[in-house]
Short mmCIF file of C-alpha atoms (C1' of nucleotides) in Angstrom, two decimals:
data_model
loop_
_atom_site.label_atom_id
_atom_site.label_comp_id
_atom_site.label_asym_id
_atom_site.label_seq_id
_atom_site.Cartn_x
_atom_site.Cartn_y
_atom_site.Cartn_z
CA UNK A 7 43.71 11.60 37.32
CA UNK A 8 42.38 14.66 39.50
CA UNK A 9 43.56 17.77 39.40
CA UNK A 10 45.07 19.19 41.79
CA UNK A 11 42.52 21.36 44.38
CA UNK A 12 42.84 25.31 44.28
CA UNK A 13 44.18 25.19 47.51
CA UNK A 14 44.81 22.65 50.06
CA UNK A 15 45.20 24.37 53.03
CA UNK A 16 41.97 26.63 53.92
CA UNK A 17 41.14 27.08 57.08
CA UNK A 18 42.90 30.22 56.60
CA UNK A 19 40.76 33.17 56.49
CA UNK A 20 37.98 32.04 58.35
CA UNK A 21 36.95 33.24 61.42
CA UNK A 22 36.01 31.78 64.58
CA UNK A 23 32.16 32.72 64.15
CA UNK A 24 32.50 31.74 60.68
CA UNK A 25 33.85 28.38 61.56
CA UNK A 26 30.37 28.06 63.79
CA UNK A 27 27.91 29.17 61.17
CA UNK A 28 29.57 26.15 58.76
CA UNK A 29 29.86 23.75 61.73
CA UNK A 30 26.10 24.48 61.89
CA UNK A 31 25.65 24.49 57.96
CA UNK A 32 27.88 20.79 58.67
CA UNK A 33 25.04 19.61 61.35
CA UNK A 34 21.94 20.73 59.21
CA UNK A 35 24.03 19.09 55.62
CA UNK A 36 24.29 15.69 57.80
CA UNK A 37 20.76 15.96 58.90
CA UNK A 38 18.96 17.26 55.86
CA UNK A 39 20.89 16.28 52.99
CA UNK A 40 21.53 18.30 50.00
CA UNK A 41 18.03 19.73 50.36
CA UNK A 42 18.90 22.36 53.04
CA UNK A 43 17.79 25.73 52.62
CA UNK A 44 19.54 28.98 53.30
CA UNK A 45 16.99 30.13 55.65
CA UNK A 46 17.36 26.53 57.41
CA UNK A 47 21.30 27.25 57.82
CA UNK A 48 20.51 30.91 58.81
CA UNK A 49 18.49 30.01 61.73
CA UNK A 50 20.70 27.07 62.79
CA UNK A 51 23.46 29.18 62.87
CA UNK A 52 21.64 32.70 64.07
CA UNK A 53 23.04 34.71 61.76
CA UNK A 54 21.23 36.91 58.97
CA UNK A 55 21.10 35.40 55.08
CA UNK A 56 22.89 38.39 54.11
CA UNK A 57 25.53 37.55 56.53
CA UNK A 58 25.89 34.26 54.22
CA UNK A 59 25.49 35.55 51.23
CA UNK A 60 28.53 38.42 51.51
CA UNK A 61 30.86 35.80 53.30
CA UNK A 62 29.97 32.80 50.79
CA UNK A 63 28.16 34.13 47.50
CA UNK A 64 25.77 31.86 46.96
CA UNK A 65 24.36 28.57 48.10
CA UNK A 66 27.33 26.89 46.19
CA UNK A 67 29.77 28.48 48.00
CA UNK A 68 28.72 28.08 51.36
CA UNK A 69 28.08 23.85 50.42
CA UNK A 70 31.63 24.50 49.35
CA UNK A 71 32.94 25.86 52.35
CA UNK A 72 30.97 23.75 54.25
CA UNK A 73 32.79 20.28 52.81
CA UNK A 74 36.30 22.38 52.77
CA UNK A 75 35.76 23.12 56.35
CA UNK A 76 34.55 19.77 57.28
CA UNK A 77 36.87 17.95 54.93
CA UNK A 78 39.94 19.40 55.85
CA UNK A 79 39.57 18.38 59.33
CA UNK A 80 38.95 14.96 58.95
CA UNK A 81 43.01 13.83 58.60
CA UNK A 82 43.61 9.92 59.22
CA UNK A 83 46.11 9.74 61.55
CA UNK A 84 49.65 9.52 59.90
CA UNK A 85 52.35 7.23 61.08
CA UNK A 86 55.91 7.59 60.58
CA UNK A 87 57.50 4.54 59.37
CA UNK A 88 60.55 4.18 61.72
CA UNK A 89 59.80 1.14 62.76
CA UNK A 90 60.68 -1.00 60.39
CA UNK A 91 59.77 -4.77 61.92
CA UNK A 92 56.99 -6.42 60.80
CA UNK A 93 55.16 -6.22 64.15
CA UNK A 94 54.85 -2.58 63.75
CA UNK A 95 54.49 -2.46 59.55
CA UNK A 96 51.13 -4.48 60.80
CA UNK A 97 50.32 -2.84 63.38
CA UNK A 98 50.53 0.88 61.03
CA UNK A 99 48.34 -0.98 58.43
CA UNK A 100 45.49 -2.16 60.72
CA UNK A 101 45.43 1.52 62.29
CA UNK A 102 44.98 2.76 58.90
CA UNK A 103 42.45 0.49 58.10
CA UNK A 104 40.65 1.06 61.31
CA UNK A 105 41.00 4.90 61.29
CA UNK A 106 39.73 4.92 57.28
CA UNK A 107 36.66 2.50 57.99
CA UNK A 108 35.37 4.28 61.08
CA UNK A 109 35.97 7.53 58.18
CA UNK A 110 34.11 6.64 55.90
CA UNK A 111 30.90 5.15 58.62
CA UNK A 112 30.62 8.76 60.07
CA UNK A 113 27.40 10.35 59.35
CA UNK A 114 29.18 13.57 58.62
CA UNK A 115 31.33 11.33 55.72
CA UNK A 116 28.14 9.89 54.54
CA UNK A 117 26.95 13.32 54.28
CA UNK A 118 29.48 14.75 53.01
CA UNK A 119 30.60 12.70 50.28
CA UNK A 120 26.67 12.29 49.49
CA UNK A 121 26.22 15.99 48.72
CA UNK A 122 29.73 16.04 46.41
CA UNK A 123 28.35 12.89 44.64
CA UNK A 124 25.56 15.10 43.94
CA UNK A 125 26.86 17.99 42.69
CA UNK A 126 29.15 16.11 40.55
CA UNK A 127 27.44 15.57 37.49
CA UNK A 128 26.41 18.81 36.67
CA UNK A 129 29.55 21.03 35.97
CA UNK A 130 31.34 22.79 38.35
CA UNK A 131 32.81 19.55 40.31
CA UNK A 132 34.32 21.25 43.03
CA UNK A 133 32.83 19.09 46.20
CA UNK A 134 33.82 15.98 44.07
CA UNK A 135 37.52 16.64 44.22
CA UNK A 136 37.71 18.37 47.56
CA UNK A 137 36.17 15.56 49.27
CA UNK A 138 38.62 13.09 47.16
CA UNK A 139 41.57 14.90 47.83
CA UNK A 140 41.02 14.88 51.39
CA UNK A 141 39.95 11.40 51.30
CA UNK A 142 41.16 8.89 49.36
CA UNK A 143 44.22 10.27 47.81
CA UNK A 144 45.30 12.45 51.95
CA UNK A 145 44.99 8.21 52.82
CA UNK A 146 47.11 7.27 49.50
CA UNK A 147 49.54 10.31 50.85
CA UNK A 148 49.62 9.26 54.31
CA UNK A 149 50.39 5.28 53.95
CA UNK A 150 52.61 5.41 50.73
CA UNK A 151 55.30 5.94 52.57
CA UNK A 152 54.80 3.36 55.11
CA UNK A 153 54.75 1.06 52.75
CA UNK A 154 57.89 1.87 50.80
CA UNK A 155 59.20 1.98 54.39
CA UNK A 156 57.86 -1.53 54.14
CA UNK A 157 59.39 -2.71 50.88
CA UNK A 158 63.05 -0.77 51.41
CA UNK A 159 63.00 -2.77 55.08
CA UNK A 160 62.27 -6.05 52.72
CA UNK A 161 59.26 -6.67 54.60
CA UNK A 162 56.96 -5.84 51.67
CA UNK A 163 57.25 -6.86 47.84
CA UNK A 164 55.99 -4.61 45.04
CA UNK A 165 56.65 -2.60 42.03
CA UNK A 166 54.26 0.10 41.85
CA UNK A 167 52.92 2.12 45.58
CA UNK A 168 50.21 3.13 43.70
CA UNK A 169 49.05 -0.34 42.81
CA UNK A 170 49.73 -1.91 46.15
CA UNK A 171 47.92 1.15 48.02
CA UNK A 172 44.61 0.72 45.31
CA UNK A 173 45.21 -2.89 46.62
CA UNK A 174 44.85 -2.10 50.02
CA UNK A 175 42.24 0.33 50.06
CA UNK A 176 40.12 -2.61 47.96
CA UNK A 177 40.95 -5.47 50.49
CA UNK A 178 39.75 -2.30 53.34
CA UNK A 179 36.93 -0.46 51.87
CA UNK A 180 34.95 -3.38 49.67
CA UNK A 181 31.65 -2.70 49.49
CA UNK A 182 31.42 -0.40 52.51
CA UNK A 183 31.16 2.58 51.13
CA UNK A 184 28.70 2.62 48.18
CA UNK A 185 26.41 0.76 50.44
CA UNK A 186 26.57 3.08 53.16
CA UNK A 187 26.36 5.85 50.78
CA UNK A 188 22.99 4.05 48.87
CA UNK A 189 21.36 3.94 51.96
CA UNK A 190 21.79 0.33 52.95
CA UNK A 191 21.97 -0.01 56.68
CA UNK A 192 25.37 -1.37 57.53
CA UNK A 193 26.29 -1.17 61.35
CA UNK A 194 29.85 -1.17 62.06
CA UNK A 195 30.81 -1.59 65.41
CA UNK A 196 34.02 -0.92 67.08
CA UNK A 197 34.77 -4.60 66.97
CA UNK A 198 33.43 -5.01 63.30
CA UNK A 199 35.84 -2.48 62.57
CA UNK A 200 38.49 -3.90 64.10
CA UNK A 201 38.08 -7.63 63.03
CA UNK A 202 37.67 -6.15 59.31
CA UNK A 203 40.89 -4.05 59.63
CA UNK A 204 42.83 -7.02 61.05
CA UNK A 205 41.53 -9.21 58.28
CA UNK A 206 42.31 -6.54 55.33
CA UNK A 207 45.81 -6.19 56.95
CA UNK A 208 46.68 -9.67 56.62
CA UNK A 209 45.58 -10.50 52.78
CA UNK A 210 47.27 -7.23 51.88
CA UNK A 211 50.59 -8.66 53.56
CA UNK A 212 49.36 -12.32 52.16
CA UNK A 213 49.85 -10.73 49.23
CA UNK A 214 52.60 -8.44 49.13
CA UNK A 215 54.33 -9.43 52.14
CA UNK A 216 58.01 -10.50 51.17
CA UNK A 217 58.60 -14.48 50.91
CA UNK A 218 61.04 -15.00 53.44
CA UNK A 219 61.89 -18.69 52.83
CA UNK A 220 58.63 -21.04 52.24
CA UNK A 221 56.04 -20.27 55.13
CA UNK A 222 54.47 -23.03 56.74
CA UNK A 223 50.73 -22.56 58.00
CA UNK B 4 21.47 -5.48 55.92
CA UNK B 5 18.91 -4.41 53.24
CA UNK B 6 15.23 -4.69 52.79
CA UNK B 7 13.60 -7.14 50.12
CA UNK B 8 13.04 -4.91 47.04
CA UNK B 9 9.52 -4.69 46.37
CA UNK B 10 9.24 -6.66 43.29
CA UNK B 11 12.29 -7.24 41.07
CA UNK B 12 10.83 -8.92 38.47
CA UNK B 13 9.34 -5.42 37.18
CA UNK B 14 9.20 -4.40 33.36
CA UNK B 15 5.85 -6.28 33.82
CA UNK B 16 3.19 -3.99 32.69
CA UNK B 17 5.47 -1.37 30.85
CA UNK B 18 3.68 -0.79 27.21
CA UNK B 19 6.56 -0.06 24.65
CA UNK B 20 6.13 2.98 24.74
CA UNK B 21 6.02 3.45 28.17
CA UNK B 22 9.45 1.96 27.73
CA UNK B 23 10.61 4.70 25.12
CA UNK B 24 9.65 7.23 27.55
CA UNK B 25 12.03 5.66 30.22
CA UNK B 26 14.83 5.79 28.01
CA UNK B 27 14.17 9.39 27.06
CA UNK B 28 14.19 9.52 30.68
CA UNK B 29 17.42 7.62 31.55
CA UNK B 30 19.14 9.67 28.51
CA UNK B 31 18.20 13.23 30.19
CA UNK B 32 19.17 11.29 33.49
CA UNK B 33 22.94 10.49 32.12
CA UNK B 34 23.44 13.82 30.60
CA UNK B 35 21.65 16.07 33.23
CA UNK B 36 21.78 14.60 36.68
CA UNK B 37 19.01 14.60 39.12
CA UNK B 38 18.00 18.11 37.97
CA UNK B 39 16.37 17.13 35.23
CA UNK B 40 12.77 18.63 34.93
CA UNK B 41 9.79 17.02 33.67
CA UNK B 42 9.30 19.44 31.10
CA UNK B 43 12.20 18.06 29.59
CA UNK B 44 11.30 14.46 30.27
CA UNK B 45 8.08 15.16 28.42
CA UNK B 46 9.91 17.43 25.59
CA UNK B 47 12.35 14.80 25.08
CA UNK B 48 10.01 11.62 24.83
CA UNK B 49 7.45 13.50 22.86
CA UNK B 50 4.68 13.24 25.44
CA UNK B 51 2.55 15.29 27.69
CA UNK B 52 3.46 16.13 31.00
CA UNK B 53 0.00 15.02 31.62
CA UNK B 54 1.04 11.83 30.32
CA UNK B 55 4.01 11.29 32.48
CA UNK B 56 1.96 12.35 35.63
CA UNK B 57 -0.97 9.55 35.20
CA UNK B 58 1.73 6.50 34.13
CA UNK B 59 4.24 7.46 37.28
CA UNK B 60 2.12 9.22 39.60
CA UNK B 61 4.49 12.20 40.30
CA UNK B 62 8.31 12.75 39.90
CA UNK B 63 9.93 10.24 42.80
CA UNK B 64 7.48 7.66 40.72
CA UNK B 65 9.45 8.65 37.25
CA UNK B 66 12.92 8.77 38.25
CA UNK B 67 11.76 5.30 40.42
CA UNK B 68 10.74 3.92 37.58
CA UNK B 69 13.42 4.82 35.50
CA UNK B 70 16.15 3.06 37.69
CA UNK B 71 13.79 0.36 37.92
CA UNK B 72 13.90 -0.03 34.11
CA UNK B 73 17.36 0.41 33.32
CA UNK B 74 18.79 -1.30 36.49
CA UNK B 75 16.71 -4.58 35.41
CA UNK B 76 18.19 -4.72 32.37
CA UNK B 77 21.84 -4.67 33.03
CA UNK B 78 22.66 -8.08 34.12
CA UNK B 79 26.33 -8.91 34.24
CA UNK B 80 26.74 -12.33 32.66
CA UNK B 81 26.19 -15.59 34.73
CA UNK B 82 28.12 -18.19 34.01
CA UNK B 83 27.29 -22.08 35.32
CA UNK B 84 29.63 -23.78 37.75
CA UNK B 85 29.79 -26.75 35.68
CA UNK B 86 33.61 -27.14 34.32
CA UNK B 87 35.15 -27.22 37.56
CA UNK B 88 38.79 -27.24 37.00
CA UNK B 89 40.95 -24.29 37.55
CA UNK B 90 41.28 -23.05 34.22
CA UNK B 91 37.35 -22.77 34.07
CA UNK B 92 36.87 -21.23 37.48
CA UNK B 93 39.64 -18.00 36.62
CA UNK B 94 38.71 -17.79 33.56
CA UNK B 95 34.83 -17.09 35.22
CA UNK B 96 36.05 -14.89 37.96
CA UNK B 97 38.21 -13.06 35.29
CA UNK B 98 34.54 -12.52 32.88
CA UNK B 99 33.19 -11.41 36.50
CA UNK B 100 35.29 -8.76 37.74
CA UNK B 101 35.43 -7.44 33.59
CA UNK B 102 31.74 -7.53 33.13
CA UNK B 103 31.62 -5.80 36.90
CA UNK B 104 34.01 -3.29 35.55
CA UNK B 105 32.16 -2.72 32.45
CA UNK B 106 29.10 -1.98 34.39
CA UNK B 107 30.02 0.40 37.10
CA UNK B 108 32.10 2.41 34.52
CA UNK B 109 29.40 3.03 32.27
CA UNK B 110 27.67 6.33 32.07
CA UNK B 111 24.12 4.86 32.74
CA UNK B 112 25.52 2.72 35.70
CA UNK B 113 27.24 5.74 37.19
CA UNK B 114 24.35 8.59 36.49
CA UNK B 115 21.99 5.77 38.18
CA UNK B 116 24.42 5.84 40.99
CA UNK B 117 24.36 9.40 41.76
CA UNK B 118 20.84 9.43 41.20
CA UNK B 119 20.27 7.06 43.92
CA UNK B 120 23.08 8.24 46.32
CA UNK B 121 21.70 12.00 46.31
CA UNK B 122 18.46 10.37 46.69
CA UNK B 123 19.50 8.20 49.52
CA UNK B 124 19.19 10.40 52.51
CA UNK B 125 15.87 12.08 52.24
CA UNK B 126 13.00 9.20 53.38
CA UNK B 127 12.43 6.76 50.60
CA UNK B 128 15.36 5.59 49.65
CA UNK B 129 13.61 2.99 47.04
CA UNK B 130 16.23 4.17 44.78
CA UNK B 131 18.90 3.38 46.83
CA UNK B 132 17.57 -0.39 47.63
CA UNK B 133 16.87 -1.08 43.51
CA UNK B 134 20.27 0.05 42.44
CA UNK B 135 21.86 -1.94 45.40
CA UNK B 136 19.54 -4.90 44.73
CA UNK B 137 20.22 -4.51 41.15
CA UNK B 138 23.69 -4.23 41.52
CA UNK B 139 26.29 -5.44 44.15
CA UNK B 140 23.92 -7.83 45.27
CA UNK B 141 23.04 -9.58 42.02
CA UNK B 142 26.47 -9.99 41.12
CA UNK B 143 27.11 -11.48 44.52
CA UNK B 144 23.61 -14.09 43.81
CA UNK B 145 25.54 -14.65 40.38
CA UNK B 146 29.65 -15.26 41.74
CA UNK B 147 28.64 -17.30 44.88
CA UNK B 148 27.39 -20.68 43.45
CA UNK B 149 30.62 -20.40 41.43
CA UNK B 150 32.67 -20.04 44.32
CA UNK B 151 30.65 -22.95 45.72
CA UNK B 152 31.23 -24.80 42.83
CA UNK B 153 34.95 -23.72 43.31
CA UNK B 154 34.92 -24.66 47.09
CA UNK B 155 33.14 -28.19 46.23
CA UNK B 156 36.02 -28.69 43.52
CA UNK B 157 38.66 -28.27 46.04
CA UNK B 158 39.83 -25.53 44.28
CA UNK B 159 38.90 -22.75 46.89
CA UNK B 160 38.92 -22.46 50.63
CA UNK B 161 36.94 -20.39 52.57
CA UNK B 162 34.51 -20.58 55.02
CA UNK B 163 31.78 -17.90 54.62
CA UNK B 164 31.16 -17.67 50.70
CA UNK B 165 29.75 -13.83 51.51
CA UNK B 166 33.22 -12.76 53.05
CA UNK B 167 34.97 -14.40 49.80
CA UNK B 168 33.17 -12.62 47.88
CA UNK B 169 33.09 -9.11 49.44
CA UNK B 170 37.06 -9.41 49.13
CA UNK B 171 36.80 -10.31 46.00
CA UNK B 172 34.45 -7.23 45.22
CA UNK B 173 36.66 -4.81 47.12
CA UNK B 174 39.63 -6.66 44.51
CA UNK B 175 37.63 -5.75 41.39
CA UNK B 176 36.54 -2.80 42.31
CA UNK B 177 39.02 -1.11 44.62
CA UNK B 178 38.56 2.69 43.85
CA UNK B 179 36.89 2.76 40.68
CA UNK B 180 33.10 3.23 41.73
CA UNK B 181 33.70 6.32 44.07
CA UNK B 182 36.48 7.93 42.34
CA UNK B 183 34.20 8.24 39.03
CA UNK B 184 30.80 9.01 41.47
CA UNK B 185 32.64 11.91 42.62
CA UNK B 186 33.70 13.25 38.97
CA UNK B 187 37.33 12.15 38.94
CA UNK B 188 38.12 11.49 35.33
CA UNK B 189 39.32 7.69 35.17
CA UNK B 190 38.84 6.43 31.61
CA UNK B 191 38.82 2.51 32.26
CA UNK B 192 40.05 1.22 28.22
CA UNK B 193 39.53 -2.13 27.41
CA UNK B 194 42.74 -3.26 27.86
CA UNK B 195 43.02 -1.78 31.23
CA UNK B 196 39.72 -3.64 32.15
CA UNK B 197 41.34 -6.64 31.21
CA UNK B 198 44.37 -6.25 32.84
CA UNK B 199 42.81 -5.54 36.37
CA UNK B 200 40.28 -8.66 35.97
CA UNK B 201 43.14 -10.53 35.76
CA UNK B 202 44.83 -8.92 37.97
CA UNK B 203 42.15 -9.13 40.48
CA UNK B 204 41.42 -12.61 39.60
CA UNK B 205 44.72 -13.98 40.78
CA UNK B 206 44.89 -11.81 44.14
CA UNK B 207 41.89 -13.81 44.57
CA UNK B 208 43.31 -16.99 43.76
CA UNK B 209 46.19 -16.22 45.77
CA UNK B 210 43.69 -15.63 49.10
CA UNK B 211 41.47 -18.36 48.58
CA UNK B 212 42.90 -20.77 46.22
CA UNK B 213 43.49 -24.46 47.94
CA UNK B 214 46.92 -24.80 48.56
CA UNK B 215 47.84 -27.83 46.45
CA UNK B 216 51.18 -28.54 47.88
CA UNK B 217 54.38 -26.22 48.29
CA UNK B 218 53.95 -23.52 45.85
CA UNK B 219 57.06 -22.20 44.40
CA UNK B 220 56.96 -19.33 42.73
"C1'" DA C 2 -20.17 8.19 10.21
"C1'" DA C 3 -20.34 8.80 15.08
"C1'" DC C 4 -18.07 8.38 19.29
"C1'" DG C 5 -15.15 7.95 23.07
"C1'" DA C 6 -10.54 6.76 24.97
"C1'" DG C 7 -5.97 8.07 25.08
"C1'" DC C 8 -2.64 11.28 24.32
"C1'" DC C 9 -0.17 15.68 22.70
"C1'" DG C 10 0.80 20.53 23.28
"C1'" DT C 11 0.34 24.35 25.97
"C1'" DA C 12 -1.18 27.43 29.14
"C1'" DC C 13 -1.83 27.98 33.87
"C1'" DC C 14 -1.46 27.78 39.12
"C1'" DG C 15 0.86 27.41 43.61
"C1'" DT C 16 4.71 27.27 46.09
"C1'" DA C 17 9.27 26.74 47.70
"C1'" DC C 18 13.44 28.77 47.82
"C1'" DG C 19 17.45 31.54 46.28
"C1'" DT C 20 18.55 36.19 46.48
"C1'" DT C 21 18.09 41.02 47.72
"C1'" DA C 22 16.71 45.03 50.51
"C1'" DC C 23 16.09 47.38 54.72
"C1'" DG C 24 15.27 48.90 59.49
"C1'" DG C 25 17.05 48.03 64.08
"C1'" DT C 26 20.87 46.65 67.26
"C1'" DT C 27 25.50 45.85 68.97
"C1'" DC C 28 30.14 47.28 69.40
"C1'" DG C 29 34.83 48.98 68.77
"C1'" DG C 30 37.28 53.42 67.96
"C1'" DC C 31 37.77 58.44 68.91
"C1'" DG D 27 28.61 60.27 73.82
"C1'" DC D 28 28.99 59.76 68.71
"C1'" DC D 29 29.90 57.34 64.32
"C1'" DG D 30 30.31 53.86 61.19
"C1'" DA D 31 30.84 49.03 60.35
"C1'" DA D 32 29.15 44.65 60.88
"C1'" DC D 33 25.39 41.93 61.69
"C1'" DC D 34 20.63 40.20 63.00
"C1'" DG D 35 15.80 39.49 61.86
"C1'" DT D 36 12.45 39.78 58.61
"C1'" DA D 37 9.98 41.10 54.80
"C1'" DA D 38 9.80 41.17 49.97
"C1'" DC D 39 10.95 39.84 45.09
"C1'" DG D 40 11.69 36.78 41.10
"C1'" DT D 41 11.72 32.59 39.21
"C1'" DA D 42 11.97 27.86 38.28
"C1'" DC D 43 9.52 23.90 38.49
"C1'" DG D 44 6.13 20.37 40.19
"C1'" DG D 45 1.60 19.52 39.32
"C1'" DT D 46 -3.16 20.42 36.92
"C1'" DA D 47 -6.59 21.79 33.41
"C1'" DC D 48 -8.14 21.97 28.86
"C1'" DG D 49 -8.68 22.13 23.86
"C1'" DG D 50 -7.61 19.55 19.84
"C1'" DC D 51 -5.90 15.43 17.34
"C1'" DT D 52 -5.58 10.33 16.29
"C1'" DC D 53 -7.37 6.04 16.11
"C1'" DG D 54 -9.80 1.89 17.30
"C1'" DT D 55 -14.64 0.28 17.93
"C1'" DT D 56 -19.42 -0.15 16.56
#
DNA sequence: AACGAGCCGTACCGTACGTTACGGTTCGGC
DNA sequence: GCCGAACCGTAACGTACGGTACGGCTCGTT
C-alpha cells in the first residue's frame, strides 16, 4: 500500500517563470537522465544557481519539483460513466487503454518514471510515490468508477474493483513498460496503440463481461 | 525489438573468487543502490581497489559484470511439454507465473532492476539488454514451447504464440514489477503468490483455452 | 632459499559537481 | 531619480569518488 502523497494538488505556489525553469529542468531530465547538473538546468533555463537553490533547496528538491510539476499534468482523460450500454462501457475502456499506453511511451514518462526508479532505493522515496500516485493509482481513480458503472448497469461481473482494474491494467500495460523503461526499443505507433487497446478491451470484457445467456462465436 | 546480448553463456572465465567478489558486489548493490562506491566494493569483498580495476576494467565493467553474474543464475524453472493434458499444462503455467512472481519480487531481482533502469538512458545500456535478456525474454524462450505443446494438444488457441504469451505476462505480472521499482511497499507472501498464479493461470485459460463444447459455468 | 606473480591495504591525484558567495543589472514602488 | 528586492552570471570552495601508484605480504615454482 502507498501512502498517501503530502499533497496532491501543487501547482499552487509556483510561478509562471518558475513553471519555465522546471519545464526546462523537464526537457534537460528527458534528455540527460538523472545525470543532469545544476549548472546544466541553470543555463537551460537562464536563470542563476542561486535562483534554484533559494526556490528548491537542493538538487533533490528541484528533481522533486520537476516530476510534481511534470506529473501532475499528465491526467488521463476521465470519462463519466453515464452511458451505461455496452457500446460506450467499450468504447471508455479502449480510450483508457489508448490514453494510458501512449502515457507511459512518452519520453517525458520514460524519463520521468526512470529518474523516480532511481531515487527509490536509497531513502527518501519521494519521486517513487509521486510518480505512482499520479500514474497508476490517478488511472485506478479515474476508471473505477466506470467500471462499477459497468457492473451496477449488469454489463460487467466482479467482486472486487481493485482486482478487476489490476486486471485490466495487466491485459493493457504487459510488458510495455519495463521494456521501455530498460531501454529496449519498442515503437508504438498510433495504430499499435490502438490495435493493442482494442485487443486489451476485449479479454478484459472476455473476462468480466456479464454472461448474458450462452454467447455464440 | 532488442539487440542479441553479447554472450549469454558468461560465468565462463570467472575464478571463484572473482565470483565472491560479485556477490560482495550484488550484496552492496541490493542494500545501497547504484551509489555504491568502489571503495566499498573493495572493503566489502576484502580486495584492492586495484584488484577490482584490472578484473573489470573500470566501474560500468563491475556493476556489468555483476548483473551479468547474478542475472545468469536466476533461471525460473523450465518445465517439458511432455504430459499434454490439461491438468499438466495449468498446473505448468501456474509453476510459471509463481516462479515469475518469485523472481521479480525478490530484492536481488528488483535492485538489478533499478540498477539497469537508471542505467538505461545514458549510452550503453548493456545493463538494460542483460537484465531484459535475462529476464522477460527467457521466461518467454521457456513458456512458449509449452504453449506450443498446449496449442498442438488442442488445448490452446491462438495464433501468434508471442501475443499469448505477452498477455499472459501482463496476467502474472499486472502491477507488481513497477509498483515495487518505484518503492511502493507490496509484500507478495506465499500464499498470495499462489493465489494470483492461479488466478492468472485461469484468466489465461479462459482467453486461450480451446473451447471444448458449450461451457457452463 | 630465492624469486616473481598476484593481491591486499592505503595513500594519493584529478576532476566533476553540489553548494555558496558576490558584483552587476533590472524593475517596481515612492 | 532613488532604494531595495529579486535575479543573472560567474567565480570560487569543498568534497566525494573514480582511477592510479606503491610498498609489503603470501604462495607457488624452481
Amino acid at each position: 500500500m502507498l501512502h498517501s502523497v503530502p499533497d496532491i494538488d501543487n501547482s499552487e505556489a509556483l510561478t509562471e517563470r518558475q513553471q519555465a525553469v522546471l519545464d526546462a529542468a523537464l526537457r534537460l531530465l528527458v534528455e540527460e537522465g538523472d545525470n543532469l547538473t545544476m549548472t546544466a538546468v541553470a543555463r537551460r533555463a537562464s536563470c542563476s544557481k542561486e535562483t534554484l537553490y533559494k526556490w528548491f533547496g537542493d538538487r533533490d528538491g528541484l528533481l522533486t519539483a520537476t516530476v510534481q510539476w511534470q506529473a501532475s499534468k499528465v491526467r488521463v482523460a476521465s470519462v463519466d460513466g453515464k452511458g451505461l450500454d455496452l457500446a460506450s462501457l467499450t468504447a471508455s475502456l479502449e480510450r483508457f487503454a489508448s490514453d494510458w499506453l501512449k502515457v507511459i511511451s512518452s519520453d517525458t514518462s520514460i524519463a520521468l518514471n526512470r529518474v523516480a526508479v532511481s531515487h527509490a532505493g536509497s531513502g527518501k522515496d519521494n519521486l517513487g510515490a509521486v510518480v505512482l500516485e499520479n500514474g497508476r493509482f490517478a488511472l485506478a481513480k479515474r476508471l473505477k468508477p466506470v467500471l462499477e458503472a459497468g457492473r451496477k448497469a449488469g454489463l460487467l461481473e466482479f467482486t472486487d474493483a481493485e482486482a478487476a482494474f489490476r486486471t485490466f491494467f495487466g491485459l493493457v500495460g504487459r510488458d510495455v513498460q519495463i521494456r521501455l523503461l530498460l531501454g529496449d526499443r519498442l515503437e508504438l505507433t498510433e495504430a499499435a496503440i490502438g490495435g493493442d487497446a482494442i485487443r486489451a478491451t476485449q479479454q478484459f470484457l472476455a473476462l468480466f463481461g456479464a454472461k448474458t445467456g450462452p454467447q455464440g462465436l
